[in-house]
C-alpha positions as CSV (number, residue, x, y, z in Angstrom):
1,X,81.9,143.2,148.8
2,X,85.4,143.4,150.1
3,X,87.4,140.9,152.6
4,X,90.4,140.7,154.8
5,X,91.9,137.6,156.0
6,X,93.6,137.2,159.6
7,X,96.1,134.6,159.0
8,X,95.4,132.4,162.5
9,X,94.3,129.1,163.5
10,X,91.4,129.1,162.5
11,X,91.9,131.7,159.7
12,X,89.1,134.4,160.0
13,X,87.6,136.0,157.1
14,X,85.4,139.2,157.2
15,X,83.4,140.2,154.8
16,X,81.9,143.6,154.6
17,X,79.3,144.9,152.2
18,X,76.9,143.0,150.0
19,X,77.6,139.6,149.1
20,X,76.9,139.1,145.6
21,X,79.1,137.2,144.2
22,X,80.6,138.2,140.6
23,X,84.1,139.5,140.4
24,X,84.5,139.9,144.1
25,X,83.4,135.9,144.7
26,X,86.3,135.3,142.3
27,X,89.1,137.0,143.9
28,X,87.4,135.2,147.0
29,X,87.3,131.8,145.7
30,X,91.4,132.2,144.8
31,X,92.3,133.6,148.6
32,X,90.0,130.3,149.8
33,X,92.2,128.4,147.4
34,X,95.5,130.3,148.6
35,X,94.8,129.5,152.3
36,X,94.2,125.5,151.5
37,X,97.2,125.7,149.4
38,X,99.0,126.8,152.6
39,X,98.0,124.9,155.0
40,X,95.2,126.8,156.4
41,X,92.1,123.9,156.7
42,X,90.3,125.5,159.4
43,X,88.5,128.6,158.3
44,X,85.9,130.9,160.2
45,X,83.7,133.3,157.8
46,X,82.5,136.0,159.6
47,X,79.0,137.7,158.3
48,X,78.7,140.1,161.1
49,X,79.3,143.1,158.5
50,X,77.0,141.5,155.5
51,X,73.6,143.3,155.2
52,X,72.6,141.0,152.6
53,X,73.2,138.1,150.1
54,X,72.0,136.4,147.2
55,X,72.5,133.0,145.5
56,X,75.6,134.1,144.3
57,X,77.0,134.7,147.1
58,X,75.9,131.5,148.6
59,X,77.7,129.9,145.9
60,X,80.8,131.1,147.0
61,X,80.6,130.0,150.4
62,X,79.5,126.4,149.2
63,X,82.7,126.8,147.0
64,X,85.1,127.8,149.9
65,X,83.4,124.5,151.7
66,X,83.9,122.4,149.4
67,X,87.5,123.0,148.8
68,X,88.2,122.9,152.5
69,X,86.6,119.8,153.3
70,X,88.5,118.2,149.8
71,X,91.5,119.3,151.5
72,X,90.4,117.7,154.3
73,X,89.2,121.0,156.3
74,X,86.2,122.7,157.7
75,X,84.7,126.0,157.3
76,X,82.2,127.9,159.6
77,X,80.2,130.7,159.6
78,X,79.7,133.4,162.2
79,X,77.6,136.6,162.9
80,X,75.0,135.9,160.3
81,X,72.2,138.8,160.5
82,X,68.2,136.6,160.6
83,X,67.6,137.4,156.8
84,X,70.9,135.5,155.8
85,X,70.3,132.6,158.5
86,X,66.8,132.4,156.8
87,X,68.3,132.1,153.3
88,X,70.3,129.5,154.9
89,X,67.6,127.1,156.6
90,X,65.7,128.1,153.4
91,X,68.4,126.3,151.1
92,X,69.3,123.8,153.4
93,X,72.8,125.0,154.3
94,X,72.1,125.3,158.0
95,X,72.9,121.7,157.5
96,X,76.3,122.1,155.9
97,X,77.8,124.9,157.8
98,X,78.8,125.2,161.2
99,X,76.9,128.3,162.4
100,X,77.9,130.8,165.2
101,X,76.3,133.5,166.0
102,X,79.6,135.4,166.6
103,X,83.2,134.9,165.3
104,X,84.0,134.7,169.1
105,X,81.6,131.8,169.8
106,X,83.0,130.1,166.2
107,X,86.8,130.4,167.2
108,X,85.8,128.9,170.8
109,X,84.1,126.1,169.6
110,X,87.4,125.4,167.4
111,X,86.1,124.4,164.2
């Protein structure tokens, strides 16, 4: 898995590639933590180039969530492919994140 950040309000973060967590979900968790840090509270996730993802990876994202909303923030996800949306209503998360089905639709509805 790899990331880049657009530094915006919201901030966007794309992920590409597997989401597995492991050394990639650290250096993920401390750019989550370097955007609170800064200011940055409001924070989209976009999926739309994640073919798959495990519990791992999940972890991460309920990581980055809980950080923001300590900090008094929000995060949402976007572009979700229908295996990761299942893993999500499968583990209950559909009721934690915000969920978009594209970045677009995430930034308009200003999370």
């Amino acid at each position: 898995m790899t990331f880049t950040i657009e530094h915006s309000d919201p901030a966007v973060v794309l992920l590409h590639g597997n989401v597995l967590g492991g050394a990639d979900g650290l250096e993920f968790s401390r750019a989550i933590g370097d955007l609170v840090r800064d200011g940055g509270l409001r924070v989209v996730i976009d999926l739309s180039d994640v073919p798959l993802m495990n519990s791992s990876g999940l972890g991460m994202l309920v990581g980055a969530s809980a950080s923001l909303r300590k900090a008094g923030g929000l995060l949402a996800v976007a572009g979700a492919n229908e295996k990761i949306q299942g893993l999500f209503k499968m583990t209950r998360l559909d009721s934690v994140f915000a969920s978009y089905p594209t970045r677009e639709e995430a930034l308009a509805a200003n999370p």
